[in-house]
Short mmCIF file of C-alpha atoms and ligand atoms in Angstrom, two decimals:
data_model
loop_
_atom_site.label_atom_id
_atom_site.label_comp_id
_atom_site.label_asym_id
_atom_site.label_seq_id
_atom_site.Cartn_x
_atom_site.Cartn_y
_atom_site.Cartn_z
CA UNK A 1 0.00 0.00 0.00
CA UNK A 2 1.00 3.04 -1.13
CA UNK A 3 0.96 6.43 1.14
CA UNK A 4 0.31 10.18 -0.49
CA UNK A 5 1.80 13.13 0.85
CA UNK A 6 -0.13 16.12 -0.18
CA UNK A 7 1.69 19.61 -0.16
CA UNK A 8 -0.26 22.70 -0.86
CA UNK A 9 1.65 24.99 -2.78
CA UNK A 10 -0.85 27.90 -2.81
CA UNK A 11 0.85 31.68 -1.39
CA UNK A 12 -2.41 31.62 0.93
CA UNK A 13 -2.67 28.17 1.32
CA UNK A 14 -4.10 28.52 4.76
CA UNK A 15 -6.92 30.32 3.03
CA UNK A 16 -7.13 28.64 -0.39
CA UNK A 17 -9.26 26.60 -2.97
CA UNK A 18 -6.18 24.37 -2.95
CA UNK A 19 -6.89 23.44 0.44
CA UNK A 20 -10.22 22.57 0.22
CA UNK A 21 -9.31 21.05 -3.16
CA UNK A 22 -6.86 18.94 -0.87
CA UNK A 23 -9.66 18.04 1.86
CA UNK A 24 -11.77 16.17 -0.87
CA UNK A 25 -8.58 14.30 -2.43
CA UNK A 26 -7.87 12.92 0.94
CA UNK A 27 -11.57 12.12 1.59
CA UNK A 28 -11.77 10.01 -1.50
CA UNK A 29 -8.08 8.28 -1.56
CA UNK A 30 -8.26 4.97 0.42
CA UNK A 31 -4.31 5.67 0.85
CA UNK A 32 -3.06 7.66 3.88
CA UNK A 33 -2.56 11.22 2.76
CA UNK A 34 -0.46 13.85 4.79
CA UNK A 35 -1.63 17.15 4.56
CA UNK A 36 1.40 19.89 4.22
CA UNK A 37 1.94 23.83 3.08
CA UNK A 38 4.76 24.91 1.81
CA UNK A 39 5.94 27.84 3.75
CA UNK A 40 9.02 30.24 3.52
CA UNK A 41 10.66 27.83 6.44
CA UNK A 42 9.68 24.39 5.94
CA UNK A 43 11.38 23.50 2.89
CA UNK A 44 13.85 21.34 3.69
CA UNK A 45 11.48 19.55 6.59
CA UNK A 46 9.20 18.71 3.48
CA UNK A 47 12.11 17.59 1.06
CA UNK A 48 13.42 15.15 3.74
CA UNK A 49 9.49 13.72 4.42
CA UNK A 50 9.41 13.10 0.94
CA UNK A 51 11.48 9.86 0.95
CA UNK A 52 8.95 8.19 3.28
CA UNK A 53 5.90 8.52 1.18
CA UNK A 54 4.89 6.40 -2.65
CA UNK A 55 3.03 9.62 -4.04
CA UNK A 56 3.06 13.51 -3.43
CA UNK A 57 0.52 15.30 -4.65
CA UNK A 58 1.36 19.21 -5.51
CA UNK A 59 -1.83 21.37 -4.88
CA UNK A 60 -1.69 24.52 -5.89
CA UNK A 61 -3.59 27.61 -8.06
CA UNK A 62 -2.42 28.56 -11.76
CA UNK A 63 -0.86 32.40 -11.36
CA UNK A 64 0.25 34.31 -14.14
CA UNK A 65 -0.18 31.50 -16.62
CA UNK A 66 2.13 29.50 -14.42
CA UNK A 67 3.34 27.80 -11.17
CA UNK A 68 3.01 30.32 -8.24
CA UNK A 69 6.12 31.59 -6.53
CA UNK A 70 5.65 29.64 -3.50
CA UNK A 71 6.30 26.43 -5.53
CA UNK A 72 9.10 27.92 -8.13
CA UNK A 73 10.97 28.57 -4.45
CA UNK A 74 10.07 24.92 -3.32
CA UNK A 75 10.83 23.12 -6.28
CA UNK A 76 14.19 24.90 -6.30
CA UNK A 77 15.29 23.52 -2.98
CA UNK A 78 13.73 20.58 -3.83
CA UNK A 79 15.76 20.14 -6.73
CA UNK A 80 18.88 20.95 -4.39
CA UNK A 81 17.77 18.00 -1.82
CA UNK A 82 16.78 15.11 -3.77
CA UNK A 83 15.25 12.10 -1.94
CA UNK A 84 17.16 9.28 -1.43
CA UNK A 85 14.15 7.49 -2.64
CA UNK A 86 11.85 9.29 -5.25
CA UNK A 87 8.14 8.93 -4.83
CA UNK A 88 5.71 9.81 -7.81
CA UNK A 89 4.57 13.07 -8.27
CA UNK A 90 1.33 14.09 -9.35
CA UNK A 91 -0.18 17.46 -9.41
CA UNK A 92 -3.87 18.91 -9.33
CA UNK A 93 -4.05 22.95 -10.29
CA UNK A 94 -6.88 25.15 -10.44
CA UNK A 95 -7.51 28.33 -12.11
CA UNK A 96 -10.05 31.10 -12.09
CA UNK A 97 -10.62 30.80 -16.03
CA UNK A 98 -13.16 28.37 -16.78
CA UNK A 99 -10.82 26.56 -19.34
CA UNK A 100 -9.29 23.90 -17.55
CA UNK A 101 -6.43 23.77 -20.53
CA UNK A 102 -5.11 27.45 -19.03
CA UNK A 103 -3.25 25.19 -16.80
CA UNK A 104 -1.30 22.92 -19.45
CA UNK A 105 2.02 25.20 -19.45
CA UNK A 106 2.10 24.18 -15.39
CA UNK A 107 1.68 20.86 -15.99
CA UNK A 108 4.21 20.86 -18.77
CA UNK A 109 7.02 22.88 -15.98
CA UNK A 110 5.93 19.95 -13.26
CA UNK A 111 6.44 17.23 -15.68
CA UNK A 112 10.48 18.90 -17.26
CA UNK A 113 11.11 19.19 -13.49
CA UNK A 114 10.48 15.29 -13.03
CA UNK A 115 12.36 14.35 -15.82
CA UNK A 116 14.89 16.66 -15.30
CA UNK A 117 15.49 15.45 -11.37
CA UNK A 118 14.60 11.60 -11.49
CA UNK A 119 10.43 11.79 -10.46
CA UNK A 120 8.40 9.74 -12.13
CA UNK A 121 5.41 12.03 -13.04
CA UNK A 122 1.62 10.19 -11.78
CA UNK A 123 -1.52 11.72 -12.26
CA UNK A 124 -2.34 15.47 -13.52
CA UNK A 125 -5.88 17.04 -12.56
CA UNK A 126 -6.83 20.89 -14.02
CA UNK A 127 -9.49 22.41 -12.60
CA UNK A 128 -11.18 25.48 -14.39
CA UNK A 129 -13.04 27.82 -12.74
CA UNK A 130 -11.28 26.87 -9.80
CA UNK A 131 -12.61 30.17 -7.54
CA UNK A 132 -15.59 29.53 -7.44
CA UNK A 133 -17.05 26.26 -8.67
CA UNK A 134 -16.96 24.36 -5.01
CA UNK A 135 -19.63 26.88 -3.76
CA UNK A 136 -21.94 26.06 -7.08
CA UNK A 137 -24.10 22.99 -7.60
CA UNK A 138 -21.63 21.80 -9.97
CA UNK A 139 -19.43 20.79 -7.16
CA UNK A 140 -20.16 17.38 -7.78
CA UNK A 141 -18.79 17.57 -11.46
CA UNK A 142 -15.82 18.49 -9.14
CA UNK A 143 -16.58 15.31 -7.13
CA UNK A 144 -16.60 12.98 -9.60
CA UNK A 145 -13.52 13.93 -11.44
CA UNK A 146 -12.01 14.18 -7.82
CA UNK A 147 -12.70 10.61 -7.44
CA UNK A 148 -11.28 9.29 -10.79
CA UNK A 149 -8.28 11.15 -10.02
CA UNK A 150 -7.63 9.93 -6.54
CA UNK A 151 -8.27 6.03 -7.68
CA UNK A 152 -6.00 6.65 -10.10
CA UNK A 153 -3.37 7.46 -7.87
CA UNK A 154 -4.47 4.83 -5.80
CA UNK A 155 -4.14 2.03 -8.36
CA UNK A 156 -1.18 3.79 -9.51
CA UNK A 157 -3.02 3.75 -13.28
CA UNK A 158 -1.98 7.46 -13.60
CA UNK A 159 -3.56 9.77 -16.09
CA UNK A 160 -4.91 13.23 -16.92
CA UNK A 161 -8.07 14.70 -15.76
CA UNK A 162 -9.91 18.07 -16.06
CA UNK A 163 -13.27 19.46 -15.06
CA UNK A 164 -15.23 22.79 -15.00
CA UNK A 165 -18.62 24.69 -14.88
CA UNK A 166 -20.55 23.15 -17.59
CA UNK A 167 -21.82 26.09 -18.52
CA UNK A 168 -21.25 28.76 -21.60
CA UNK A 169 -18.51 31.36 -21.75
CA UNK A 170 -20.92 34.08 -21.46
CA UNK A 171 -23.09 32.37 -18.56
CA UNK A 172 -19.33 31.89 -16.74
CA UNK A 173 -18.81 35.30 -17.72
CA UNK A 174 -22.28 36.52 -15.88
CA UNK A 175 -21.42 34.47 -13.08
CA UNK A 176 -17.99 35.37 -12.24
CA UNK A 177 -19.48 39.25 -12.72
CA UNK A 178 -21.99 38.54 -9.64
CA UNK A 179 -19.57 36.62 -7.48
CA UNK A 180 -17.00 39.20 -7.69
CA UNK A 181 -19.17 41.95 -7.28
CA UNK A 182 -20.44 40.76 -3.98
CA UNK A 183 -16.82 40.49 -3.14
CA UNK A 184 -16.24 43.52 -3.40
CA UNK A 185 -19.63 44.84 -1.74
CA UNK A 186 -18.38 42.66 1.70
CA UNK A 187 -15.53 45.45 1.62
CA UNK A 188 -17.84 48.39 1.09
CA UNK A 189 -16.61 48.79 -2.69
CA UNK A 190 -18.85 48.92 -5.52
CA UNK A 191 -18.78 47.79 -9.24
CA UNK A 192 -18.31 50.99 -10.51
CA UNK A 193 -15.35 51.18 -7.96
CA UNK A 194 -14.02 47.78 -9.21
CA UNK A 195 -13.92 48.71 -12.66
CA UNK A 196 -11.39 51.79 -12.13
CA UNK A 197 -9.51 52.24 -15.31
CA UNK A 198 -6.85 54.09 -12.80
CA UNK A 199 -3.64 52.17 -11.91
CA UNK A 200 -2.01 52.94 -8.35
CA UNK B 1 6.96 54.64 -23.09
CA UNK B 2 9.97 52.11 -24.01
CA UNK B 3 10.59 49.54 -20.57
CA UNK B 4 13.32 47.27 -20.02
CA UNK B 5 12.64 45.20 -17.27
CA UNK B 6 15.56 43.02 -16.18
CA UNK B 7 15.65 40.74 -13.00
CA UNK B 8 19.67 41.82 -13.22
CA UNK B 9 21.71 44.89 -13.36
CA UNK B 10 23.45 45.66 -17.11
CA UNK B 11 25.84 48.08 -18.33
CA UNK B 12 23.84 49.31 -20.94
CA UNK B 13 20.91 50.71 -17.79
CA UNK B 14 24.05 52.98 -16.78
CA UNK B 15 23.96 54.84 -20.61
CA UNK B 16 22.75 57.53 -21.78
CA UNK B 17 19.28 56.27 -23.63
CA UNK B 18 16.57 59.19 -22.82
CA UNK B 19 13.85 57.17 -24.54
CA UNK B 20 13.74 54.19 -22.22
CA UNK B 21 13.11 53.65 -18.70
CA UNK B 22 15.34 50.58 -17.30
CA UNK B 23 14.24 48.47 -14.17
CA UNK B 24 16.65 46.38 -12.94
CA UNK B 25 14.43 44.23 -10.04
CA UNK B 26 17.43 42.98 -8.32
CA UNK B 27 17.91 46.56 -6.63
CA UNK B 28 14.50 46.78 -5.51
CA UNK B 29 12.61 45.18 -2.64
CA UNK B 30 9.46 42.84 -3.67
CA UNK B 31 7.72 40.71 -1.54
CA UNK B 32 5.48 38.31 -3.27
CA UNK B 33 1.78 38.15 -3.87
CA UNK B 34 -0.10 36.56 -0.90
CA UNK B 35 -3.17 36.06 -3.18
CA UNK B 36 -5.12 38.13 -1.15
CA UNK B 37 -7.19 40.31 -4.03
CA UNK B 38 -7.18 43.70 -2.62
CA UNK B 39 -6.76 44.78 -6.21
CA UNK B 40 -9.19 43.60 -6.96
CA UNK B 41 -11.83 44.49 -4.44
CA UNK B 42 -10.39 46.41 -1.50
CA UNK B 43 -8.20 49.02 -3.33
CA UNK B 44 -8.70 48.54 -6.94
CA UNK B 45 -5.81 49.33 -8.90
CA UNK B 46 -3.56 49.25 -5.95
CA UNK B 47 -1.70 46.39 -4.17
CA UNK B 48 -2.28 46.80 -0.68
CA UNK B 49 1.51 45.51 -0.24
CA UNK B 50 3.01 48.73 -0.20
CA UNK B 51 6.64 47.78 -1.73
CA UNK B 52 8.68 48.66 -5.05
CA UNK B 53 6.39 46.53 -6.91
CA UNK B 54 4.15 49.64 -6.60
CA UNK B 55 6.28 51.28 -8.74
CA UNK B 56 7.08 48.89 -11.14
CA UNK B 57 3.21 47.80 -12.28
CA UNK B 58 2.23 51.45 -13.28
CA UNK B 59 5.09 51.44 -15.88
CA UNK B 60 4.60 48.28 -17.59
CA UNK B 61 1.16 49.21 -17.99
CA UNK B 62 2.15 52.63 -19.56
CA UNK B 63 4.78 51.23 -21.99
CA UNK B 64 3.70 50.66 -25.75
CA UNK B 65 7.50 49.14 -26.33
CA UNK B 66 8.33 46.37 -23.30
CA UNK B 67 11.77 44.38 -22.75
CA UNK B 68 11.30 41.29 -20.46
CA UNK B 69 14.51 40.38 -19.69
CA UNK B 70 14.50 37.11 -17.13
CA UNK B 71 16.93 33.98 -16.58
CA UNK B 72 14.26 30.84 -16.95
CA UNK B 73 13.61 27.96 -15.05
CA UNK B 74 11.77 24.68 -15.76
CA UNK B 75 10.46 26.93 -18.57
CA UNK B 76 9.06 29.78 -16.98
CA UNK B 77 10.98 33.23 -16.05
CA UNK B 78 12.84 32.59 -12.47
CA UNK B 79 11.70 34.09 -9.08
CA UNK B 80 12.54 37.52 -9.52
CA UNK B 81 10.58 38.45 -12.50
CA UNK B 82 7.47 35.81 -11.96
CA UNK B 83 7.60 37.75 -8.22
CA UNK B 84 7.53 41.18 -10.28
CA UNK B 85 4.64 39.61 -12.81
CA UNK B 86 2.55 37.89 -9.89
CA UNK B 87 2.46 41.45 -8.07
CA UNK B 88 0.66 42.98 -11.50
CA UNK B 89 -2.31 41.80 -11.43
CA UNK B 90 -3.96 45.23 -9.89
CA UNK B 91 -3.42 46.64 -14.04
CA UNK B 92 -6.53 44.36 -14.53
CA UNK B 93 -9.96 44.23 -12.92
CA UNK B 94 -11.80 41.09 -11.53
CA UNK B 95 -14.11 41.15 -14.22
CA UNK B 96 -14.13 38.56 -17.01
CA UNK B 97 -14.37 39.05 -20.99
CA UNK B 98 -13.96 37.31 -23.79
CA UNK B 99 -11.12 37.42 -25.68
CA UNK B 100 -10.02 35.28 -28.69
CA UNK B 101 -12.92 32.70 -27.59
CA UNK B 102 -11.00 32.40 -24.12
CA UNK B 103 -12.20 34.25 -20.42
CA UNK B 104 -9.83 37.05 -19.51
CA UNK B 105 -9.71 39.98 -17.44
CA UNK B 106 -11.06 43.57 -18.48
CA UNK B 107 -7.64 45.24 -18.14
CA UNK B 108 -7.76 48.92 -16.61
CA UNK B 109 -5.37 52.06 -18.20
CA UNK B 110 -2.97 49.15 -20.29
CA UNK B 111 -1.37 50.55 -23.26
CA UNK B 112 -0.99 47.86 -25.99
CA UNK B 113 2.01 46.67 -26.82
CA UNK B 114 5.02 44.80 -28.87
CA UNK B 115 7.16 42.78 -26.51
CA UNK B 116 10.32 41.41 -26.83
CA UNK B 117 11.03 38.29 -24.22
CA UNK B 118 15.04 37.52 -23.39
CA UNK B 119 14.96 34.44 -21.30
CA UNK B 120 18.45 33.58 -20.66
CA UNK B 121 20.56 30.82 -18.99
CA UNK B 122 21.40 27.01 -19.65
CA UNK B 123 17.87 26.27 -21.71
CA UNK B 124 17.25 22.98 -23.24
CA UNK B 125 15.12 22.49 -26.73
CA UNK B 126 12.30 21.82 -24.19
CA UNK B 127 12.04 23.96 -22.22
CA UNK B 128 12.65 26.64 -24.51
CA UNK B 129 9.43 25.18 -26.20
CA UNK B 130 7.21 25.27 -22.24
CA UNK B 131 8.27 28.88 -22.53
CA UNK B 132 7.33 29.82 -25.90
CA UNK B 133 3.64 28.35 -24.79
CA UNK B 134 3.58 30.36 -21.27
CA UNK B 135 4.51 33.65 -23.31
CA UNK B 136 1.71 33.02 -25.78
CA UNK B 137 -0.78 32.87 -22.87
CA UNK B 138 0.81 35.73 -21.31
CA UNK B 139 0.18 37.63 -24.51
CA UNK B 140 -3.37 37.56 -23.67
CA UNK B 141 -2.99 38.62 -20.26
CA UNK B 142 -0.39 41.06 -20.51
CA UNK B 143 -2.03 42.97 -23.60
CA UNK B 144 0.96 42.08 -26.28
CA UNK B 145 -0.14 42.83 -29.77
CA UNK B 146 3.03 41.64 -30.95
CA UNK B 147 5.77 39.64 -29.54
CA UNK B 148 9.14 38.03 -29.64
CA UNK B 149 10.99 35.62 -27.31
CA UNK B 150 14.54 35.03 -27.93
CA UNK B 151 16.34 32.34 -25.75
CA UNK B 152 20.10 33.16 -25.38
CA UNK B 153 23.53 32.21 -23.07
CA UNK B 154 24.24 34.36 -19.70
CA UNK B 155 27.00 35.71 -21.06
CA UNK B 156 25.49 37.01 -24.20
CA UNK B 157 22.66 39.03 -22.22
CA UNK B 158 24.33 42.25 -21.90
CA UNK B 159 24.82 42.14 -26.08
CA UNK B 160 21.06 40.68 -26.92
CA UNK B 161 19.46 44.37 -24.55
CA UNK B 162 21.92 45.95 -26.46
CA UNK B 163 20.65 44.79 -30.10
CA UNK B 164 17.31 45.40 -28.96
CA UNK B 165 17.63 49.22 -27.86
CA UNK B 166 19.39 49.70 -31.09
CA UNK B 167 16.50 48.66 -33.13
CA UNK B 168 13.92 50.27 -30.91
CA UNK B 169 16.05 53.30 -30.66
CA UNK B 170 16.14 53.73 -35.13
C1 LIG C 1 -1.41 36.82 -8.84
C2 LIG C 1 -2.48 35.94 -9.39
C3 LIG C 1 -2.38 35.47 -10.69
C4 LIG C 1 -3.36 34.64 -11.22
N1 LIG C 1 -3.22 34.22 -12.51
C5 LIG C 1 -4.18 33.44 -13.08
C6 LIG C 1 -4.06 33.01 -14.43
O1 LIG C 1 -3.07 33.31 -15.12
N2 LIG C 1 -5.06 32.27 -14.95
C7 LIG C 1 -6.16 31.90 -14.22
O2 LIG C 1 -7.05 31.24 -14.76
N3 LIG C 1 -6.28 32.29 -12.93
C8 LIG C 1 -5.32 33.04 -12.35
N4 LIG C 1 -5.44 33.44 -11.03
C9 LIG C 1 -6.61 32.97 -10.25
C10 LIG C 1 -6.30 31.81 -9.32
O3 LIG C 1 -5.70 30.73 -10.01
C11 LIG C 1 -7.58 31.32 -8.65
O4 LIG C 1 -8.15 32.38 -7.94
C12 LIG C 1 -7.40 30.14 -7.75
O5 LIG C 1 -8.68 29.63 -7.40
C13 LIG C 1 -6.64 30.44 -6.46
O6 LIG C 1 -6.42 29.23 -5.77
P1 LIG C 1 -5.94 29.13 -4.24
O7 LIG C 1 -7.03 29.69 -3.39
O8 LIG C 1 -5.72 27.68 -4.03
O9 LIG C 1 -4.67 29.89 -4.10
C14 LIG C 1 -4.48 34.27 -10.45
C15 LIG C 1 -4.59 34.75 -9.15
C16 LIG C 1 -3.62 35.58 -8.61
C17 LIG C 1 -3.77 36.08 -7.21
#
């Protein structure tokens, strides 16, 4: 049996979709997860768990059109205190767009750093729409996928997986308007406020 | 507005060009993006981490002529210009459009522009080609009408800006 250790690379990860993203992955893997965050000064404590565990599992949000900060950071020390023993690594990332293919440039960095540092690569899950699509009814589009994904790291039958809103562009579009205007309205700042053409 | 923004210091920033405005991030202090949207929806168009980065945003935004100029890593730019990119996201709003059949952010006061992209250090043919995708999506993002990425040696940095503010300064 095979044991998963699950590292949230999100910059708020205390905070995050990631987490929550996390939560449900270790609900539905019948392996024992770990649940970690990568912080500014618990790199190396994570590199050296690594050797104990079959799978990790990076969590973490698309940013820019790529890996977040936090992980560039991590996978640099990581890369300068290899495991004796390399488990698999698979990765699930979620962005705000609602095209889950936004996040195929992260996947592609995750899967050069394998090669380049002796990790096999597992399982790959892209979530679009990532903000906001736990607190909609189509969570349990979310669900499902979540599920394939985690048996396939379970049965070590690794593969690539995606899911978002089923909805249209413009309907997402709508959507996203609403959610982020209350957003703003729980800080006392309207939609006309929002939409400020003015930078700094 | 013609920008250079370099994640190191080069001799050519210490020249008389009176047409450009050079940002070398290694002087300046950058903390990076805790995710928080304030930007967004506490102080829109303003990070509420009140650092260099502050600075730096407002002039990328302005320039119609931009000069990325970043050492790579697992095909992506390395820390100090993906911290400098992260922090700006306040030159866009939270709302969504459509662009090229993709969702995108409305971007506020952006000037459109041509970009050239120097990513520089020990590259291999792959992940040269993970960059050349991540600068395509950050076209859309980062309002580039036109673009080029050119992938050279550390040592031949200093000469590549140089080439470049020659043509943009004919
Ligand atoms: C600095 C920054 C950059 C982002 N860049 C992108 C992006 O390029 N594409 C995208 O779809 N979402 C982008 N997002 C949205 C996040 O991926 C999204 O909000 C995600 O749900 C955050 O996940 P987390 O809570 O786990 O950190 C960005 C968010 C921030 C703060």
């Amino acid at each position: 049996m095979g044991n998963v250790m699950i590292i949230n690379a999100s910059p708020r990860a205390p905070k995050s979709n990631s987490k929550e993203y996390a939560k449900l992955f270790a609900q539905y893997c019948q392996l024992q997860t770990e649940y970690c965050e990568v912080k500014k000064s618990n790199h190396l404590e994570l590199c050296h768990m690594m050797a104990g565990f079959s799978d990790v599992l990076f969590v973490f949000p698309l940013y820019a059109d790529s890996i977040p900060v936090t992980l560039l950071n991590f996978l640099k020390t990581l890369e300068a205190n290899l495991p004796q023993t390399k488990p698999t690594i698979s990765v699930m990332i979620n962005c705000g767009f609602i095209e889950p293919q936004q996040n195929d440039t992260a996947v592609a960095m995750l899967q050069l750093f394998c090669r380049k540092n002796g990790f096999p690569f597992g399982s790959a899950f892209k979530i679009g729409s990532g903000e906001a699509i736990l607190t909609t009814p189509f969570r349990i589009f979310l669900k499902a996928k979540m599920k394939k994904f985690s048996t396939s790291i379970q049965n070590r039958k690794y593969g690539t997986f995606q899911v978002t809103m089923p909805i249209s562009k413009r309907m997402f579009i709508a959507a996203s308007s609403s959610y982020w205007e209350n957003y703003g309205k729980k800080h006392g700042i309207s939609k006309e406020e929002m939409s400020t053409m003015q930078i700094e | 507005m013609k920008l250079v923004l370099s994640d190191r210091n080069l001799d050519v920033f210490q020249e008389h060009h009176p047409t450009f405005d050079f940002i070398d991030l290694s002087k300046l202090q950058i903390s990076n993006c805790v995710g928080c949207f304030g930007c967004w929806t506490k102080t829109p168009g303003k990070c509420v981490i009140r650092d260099d980065a502050v600075n730096v945003y407002p002039r990328i935004a302005a320039s119609d002529r931009i000069m990325y100029v970043s050492k790579l890593q697992y095909g992506g730019y390395d820390t100090v210009m993906k911290t400098m990119l992260e922090r700006s996201i306040p030159v866009q709003q939270a709302f969504i459009r459509l662009l090229h059949g993709e969702t995108h952010h409305i971007q506020r006061n952006v000037v459109p522009k041509e970009a050239v992209i120097i990513g520089y250090g020990n590259t291999s043919s792959e992940e040269k080609q993970i960059f050349r995708h991540l600068v395509e999506r950050n076209a859309k993002n980062m309002c580039f009408e036109r673009y080029q990425v050119k992938f050279v040696a550390e040592n031949e940095v200093e000469q590549a800006v140089r080439n470049e503010v020659a043509v943009w300064e004919t």
